[in-house]
Short mmCIF file of C-alpha atoms in Angstrom, two decimals:
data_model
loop_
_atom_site.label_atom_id
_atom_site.label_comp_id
_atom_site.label_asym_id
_atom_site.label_seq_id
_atom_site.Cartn_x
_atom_site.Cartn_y
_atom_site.Cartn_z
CA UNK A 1 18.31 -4.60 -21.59
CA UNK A 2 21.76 -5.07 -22.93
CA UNK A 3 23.91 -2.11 -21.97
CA UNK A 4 27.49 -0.70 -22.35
CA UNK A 5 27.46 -0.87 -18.77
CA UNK A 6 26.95 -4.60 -18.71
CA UNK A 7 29.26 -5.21 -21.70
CA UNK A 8 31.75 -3.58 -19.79
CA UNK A 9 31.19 -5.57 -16.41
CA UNK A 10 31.33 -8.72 -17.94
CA UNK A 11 34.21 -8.00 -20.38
CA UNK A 12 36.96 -10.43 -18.70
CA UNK A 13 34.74 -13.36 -19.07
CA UNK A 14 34.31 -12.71 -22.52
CA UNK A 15 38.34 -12.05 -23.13
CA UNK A 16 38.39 -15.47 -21.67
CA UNK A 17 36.02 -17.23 -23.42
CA UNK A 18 37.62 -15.54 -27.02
CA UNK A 19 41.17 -16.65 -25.52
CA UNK A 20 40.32 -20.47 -25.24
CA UNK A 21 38.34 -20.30 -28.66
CA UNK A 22 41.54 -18.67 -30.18
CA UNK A 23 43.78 -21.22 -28.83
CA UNK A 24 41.17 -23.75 -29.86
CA UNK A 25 41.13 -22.94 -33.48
CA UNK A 26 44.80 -22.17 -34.26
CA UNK A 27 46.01 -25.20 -32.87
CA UNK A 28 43.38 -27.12 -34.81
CA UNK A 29 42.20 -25.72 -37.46
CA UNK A 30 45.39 -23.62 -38.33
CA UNK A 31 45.18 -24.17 -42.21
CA UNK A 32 42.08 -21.87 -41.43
CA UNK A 33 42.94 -19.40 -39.13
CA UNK A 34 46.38 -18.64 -41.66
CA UNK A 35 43.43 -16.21 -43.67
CA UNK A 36 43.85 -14.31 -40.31
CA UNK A 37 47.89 -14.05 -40.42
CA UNK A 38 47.87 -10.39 -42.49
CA UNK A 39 50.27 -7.83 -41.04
CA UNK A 40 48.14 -4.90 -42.81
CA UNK A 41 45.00 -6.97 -41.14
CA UNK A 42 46.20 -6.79 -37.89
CA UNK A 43 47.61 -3.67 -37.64
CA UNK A 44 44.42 -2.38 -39.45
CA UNK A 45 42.24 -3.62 -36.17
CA UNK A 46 45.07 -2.89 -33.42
CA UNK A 47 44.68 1.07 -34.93
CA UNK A 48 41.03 0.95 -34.60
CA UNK A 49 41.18 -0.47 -31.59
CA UNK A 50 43.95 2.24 -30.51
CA UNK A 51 41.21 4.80 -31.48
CA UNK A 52 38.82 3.03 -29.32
CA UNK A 53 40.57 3.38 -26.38
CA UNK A 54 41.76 6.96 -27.17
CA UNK A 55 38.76 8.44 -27.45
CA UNK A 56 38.34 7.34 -24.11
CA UNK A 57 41.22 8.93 -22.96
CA UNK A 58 40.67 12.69 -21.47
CA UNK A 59 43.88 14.09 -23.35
CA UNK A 60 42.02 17.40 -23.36
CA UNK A 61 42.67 17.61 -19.59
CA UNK A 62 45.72 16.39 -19.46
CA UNK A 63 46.43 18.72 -17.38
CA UNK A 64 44.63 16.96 -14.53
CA UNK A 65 46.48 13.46 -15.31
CA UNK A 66 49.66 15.53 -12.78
CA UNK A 67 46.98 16.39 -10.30
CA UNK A 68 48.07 13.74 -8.15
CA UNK A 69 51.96 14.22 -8.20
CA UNK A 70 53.05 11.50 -5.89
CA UNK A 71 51.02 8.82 -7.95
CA UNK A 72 52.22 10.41 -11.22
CA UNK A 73 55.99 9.82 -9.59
CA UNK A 74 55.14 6.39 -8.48
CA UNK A 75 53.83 5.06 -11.72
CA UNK A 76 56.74 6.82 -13.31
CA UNK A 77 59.11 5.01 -10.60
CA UNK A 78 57.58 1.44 -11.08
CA UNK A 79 57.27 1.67 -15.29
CA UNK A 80 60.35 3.42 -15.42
CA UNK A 81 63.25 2.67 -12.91
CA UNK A 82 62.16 -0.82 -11.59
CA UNK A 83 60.47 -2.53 -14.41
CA UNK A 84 63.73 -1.99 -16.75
CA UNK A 85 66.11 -3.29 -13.43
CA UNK A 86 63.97 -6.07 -13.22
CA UNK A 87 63.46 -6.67 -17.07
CA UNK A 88 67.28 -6.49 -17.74
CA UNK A 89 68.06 -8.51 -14.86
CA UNK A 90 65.60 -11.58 -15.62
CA UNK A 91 66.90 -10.83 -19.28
CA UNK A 92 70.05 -12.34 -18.07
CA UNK A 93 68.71 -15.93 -17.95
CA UNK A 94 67.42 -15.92 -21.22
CA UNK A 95 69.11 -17.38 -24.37
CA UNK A 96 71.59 -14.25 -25.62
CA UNK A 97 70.31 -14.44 -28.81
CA UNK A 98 68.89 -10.61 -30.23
CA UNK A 99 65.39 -11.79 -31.07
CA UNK A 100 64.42 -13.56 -28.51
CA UNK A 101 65.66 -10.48 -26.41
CA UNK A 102 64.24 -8.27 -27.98
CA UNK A 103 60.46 -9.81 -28.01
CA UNK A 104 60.90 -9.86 -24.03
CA UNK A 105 62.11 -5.82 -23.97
CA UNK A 106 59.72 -5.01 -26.71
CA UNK A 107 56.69 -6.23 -24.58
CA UNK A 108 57.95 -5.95 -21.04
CA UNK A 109 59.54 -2.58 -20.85
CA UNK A 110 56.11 -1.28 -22.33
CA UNK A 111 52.88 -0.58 -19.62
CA UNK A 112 50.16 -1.13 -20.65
CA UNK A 113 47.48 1.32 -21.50
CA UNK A 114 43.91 0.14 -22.15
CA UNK A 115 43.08 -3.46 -20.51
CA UNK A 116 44.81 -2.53 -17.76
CA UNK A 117 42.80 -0.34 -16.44
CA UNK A 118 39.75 -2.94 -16.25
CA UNK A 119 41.75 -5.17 -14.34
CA UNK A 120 42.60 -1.80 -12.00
CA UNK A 121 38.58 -1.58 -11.11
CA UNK A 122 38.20 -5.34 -10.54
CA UNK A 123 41.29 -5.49 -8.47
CA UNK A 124 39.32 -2.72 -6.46
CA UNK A 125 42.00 0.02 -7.55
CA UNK A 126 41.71 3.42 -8.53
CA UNK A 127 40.72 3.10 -12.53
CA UNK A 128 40.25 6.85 -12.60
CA UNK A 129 43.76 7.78 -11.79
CA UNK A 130 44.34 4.96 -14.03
CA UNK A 131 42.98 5.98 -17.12
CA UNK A 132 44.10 9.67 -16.29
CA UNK A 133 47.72 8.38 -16.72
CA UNK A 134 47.78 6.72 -19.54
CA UNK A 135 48.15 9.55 -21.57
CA UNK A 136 51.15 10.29 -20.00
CA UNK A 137 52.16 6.30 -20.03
CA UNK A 138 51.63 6.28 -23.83
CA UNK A 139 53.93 9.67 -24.44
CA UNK A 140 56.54 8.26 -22.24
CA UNK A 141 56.51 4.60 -23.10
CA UNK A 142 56.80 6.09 -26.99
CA UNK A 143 59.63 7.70 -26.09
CA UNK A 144 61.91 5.81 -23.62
CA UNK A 145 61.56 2.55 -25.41
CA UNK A 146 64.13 2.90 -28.60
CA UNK A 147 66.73 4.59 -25.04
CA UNK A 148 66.15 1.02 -23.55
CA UNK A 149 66.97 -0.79 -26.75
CA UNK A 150 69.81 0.82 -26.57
CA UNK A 151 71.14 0.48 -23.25
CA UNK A 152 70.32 -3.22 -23.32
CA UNK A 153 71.05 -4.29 -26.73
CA UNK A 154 73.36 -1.91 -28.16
CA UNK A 155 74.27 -1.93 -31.84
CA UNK A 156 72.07 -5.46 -31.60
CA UNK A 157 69.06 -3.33 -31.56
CA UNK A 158 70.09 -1.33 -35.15
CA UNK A 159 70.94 -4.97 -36.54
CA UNK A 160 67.62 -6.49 -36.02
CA UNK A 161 65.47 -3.59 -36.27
CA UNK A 162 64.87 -1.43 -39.43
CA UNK A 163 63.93 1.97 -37.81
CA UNK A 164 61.81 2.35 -41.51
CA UNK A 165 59.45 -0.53 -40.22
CA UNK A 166 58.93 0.80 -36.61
CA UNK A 167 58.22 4.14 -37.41
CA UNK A 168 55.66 2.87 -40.31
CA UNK A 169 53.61 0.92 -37.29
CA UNK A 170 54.12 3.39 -35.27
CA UNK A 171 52.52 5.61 -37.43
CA UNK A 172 49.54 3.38 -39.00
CA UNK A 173 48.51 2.00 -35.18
CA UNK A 174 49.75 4.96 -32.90
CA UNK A 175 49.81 8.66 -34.58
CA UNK A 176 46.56 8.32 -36.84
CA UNK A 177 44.17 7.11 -34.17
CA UNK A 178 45.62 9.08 -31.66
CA UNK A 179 45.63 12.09 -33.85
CA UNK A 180 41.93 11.22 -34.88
CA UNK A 181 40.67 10.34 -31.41
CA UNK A 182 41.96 13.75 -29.82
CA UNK A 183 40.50 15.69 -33.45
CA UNK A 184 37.32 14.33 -31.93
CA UNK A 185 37.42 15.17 -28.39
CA UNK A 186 38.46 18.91 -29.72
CA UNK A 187 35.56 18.72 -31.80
CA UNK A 188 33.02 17.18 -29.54
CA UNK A 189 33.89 20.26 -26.97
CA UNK A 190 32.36 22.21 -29.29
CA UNK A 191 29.46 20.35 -31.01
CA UNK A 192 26.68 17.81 -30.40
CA UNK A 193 27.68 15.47 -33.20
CA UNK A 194 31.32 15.25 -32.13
CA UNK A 195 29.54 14.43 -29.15
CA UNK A 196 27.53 11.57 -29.93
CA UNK A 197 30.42 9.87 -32.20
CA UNK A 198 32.49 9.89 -28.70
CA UNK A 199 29.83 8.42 -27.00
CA UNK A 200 29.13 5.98 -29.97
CA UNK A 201 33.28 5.44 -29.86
CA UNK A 202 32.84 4.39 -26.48
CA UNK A 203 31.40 0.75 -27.34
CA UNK A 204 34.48 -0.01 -29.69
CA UNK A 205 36.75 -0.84 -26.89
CA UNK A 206 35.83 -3.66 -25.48
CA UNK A 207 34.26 -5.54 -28.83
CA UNK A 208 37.47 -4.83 -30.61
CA UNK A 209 39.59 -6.00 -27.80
CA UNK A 210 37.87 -9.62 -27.97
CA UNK A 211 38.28 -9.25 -32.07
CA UNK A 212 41.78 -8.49 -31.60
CA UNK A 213 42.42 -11.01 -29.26
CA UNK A 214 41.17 -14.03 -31.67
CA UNK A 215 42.84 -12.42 -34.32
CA UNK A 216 46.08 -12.03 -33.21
CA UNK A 217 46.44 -15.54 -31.01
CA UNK A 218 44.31 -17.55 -33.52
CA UNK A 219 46.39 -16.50 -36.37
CA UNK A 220 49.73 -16.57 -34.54
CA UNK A 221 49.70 -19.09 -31.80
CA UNK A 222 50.33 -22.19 -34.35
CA UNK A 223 54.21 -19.93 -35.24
CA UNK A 224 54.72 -21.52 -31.27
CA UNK A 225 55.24 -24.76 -32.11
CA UNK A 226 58.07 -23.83 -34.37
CA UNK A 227 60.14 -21.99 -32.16
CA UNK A 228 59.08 -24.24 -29.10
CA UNK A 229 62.27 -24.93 -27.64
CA UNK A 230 63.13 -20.92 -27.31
CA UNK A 231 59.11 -20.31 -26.18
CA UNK A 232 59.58 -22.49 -23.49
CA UNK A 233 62.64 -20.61 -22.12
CA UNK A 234 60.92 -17.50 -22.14
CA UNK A 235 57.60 -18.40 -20.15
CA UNK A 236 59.46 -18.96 -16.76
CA UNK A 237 60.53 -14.64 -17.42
CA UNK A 238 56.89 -13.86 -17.95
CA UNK A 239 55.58 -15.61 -14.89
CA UNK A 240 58.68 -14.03 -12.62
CA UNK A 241 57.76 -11.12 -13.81
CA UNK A 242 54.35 -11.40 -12.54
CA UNK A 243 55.55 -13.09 -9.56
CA UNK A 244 57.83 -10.15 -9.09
CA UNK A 245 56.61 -6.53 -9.70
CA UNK A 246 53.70 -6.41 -7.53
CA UNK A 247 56.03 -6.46 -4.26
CA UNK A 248 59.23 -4.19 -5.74
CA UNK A 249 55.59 -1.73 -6.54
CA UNK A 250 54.42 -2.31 -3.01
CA UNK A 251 57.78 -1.18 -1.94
CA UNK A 252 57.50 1.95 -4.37
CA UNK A 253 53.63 2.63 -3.38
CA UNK A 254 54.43 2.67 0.46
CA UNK A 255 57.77 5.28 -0.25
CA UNK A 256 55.21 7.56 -1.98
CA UNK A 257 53.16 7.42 0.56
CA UNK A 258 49.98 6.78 -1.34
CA UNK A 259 46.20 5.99 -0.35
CA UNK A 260 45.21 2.19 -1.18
CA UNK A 261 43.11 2.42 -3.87
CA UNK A 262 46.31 4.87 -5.72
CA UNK A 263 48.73 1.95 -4.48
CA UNK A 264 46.31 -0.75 -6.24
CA UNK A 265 46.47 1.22 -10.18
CA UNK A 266 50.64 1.67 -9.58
CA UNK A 267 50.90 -2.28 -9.13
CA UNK A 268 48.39 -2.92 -11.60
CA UNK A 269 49.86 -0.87 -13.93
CA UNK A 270 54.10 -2.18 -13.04
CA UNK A 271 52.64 -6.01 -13.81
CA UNK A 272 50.29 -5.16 -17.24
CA UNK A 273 52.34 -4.78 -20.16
CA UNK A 274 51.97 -3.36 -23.28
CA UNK A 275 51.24 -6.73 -25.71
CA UNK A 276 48.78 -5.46 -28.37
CA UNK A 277 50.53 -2.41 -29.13
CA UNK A 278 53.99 -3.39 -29.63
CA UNK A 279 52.93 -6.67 -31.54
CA UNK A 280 52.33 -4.56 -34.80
CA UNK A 281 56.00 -3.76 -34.41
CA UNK A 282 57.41 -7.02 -34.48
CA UNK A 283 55.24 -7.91 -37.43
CA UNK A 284 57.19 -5.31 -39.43
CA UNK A 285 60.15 -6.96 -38.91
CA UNK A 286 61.47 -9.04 -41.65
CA UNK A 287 60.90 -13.06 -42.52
CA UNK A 288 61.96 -15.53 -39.81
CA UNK A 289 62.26 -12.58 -37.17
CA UNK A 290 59.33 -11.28 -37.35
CA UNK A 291 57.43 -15.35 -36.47
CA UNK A 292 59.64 -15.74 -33.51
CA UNK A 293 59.34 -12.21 -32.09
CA UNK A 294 55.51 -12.11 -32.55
CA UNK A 295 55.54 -16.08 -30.67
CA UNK A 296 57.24 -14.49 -27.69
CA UNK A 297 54.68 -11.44 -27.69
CA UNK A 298 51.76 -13.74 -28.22
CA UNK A 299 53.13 -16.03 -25.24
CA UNK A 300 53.43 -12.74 -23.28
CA UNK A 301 49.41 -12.13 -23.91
CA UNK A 302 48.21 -15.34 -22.66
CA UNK A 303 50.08 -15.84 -19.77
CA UNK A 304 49.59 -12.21 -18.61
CA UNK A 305 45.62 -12.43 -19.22
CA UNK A 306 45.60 -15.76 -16.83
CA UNK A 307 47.89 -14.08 -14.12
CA UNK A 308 45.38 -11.31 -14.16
CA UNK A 309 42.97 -13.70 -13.26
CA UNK A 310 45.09 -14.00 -10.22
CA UNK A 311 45.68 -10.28 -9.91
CA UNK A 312 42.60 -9.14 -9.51
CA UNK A 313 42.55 -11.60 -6.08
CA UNK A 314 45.33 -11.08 -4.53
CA UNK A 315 46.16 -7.44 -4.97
CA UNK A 316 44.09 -6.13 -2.95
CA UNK A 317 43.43 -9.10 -0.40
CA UNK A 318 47.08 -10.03 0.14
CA UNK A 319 49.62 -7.27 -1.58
CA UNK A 320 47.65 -4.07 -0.40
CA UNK A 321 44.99 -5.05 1.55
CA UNK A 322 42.63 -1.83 3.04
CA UNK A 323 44.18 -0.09 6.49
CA UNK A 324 47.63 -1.88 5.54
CA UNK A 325 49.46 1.25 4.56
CA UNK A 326 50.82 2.87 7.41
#
């Protein structure tokens, strides 16, 4: 019998399997998968996808997401204090032109908040402190990025980036479905329909995340070979990144003092990054700057999903193996 359960156990495979067919088809059939390159299309399935995942996401106890202070603090820590250090510092190598900067802040000084925590369960970490941060990840994330921007980038960041555009993504892919998905919860508290639509809710997640996937890299992956020369520079960042964060977060998991599985979800969560969410955002930037933003994003995706792949291995047999805090 085919069951959420299973869907949900054998969702990497099938992100996998979408991945190569969306790489397939827009590099070879691109004339086709252009039908796919809609900014209102996208952002259209990236919100229902949003509202997906948040109706997963127990923002009516919130309140228990700061039960576990020192793992709060240490995902705080690793998102917050060494990601941007690490981010601004790799930034340094890159070409100093403002979009290709700003793709790399846009989608590394983000954390991610709904694959991520798959990858925390395979990589035997704990997904249910995991998924009770992300409300707090997706508040603070929200909040701290435009500060970043502006540390970084300066008056760069106003020059290439209407505020008008953001806020309009924002809005269409963050605010309604979050508004809508915590409605829901309110309501479900209360009554046995509200109920049954979160439990129905639950299946969108990990469908949509395979439609949004061939979506957004079918349609956009062929915008690559225009900018190669600048995509090329930019891969070597994403995979020192990777490289990277999981030891500075081993670092940060052993000051807090936390139990393995705890340790596992704060490096998961310092290496995943944000892509699908903040892709809708460079889309609403204008002409030429939108294509090469989105290309860096896109790059972002597909390298990350792969060095998941490698994640899910090595966190917790080499990085934090069990009985190696102490």
């Amino acid at each position: 019998m085919f069951t959420r359960e299973k869907l949900e156990q054998n969702q990497v495979w099938l992100y996998v399997a979408v991945l190569i067919l969306a790489v397939g088809l827009g590099l070879f059939a691109p004339n086709l998968m252009k039908i796919l390159d809609n900014h209102l299309l996208i952002s259209f399935i990236i919100a229902v996808l949003m509202y997906g995942m948040f109706s997963q996401i127990p923002f009516t106890s919130i309140k228990e997401s700061f039960g576990n202070r020192r793992f709060v603090l240490a995902i705080l820590t690793a998102n917050y204090v060494a990601v941007p250090i690490v981010v601004w510092c790799l930034s340094q190598f890159l070409p100093q032109q403002s979009p290709v900067i700003l793709g790399v802040y846009l989608v590394l000084l983000t954390p991610c908040i709904d694959y991520v925590i798959v990858f925390t369960h395979l990589g035997r970490g704990n997904e249910k402190l995991m998924l009770l941060s992300t409300p707090i990840l997706f508040v603070t994330q929200m909040l701290l990025l435009p500060v970043y921007l502006y540390l970084f980038m300066g008056s760069e960041a106003a020059e290439v980036v209407s505020a008008g555009t953001f806020i309009e993504a924002f809005l269409i892919i963050i605010v309604v479905p979050l508004l809508l998905a915590i409605a829901i919860q309110l309501f479900s508290n209360k009554n046995r329909r509200g109920k049954l639509l979160i439990d129905a809710s639950a299946w969108l997640p990990v469908p949509l995340m395979a439609l949004t996937l061939f979506v957004v890299v079918s349609s956009q992956i062929d915008k690559l070979s225009v900018h190669m020369d600048l995509i090329i520079k930019v891969i070597p960042i994403y995979i020192a990144f990777m490289i990277v964060m999981p030891f500075i977060s081993r670092l940060i998991v052993n000051w807090f003092g936390l139990d393995i599985e705890a340790g596992r979800a704060v490096i998961f969560s310092a290496g995943t990054r944000n892509s699908l969410v903040v892709l809708p955002l460079a889309l609403a930037l204008p002409g030429d700057l939108s294509t090469l933003v989105s290309a860096i994003i896109v790059t972002q995706t597909i390298i990350e999903l792969a060095g998941e792949l490698i994640f899910i291995r090595i966190i917790p047999d080499l990085i934090l193996r069990d009985k190696s805090i102490g």
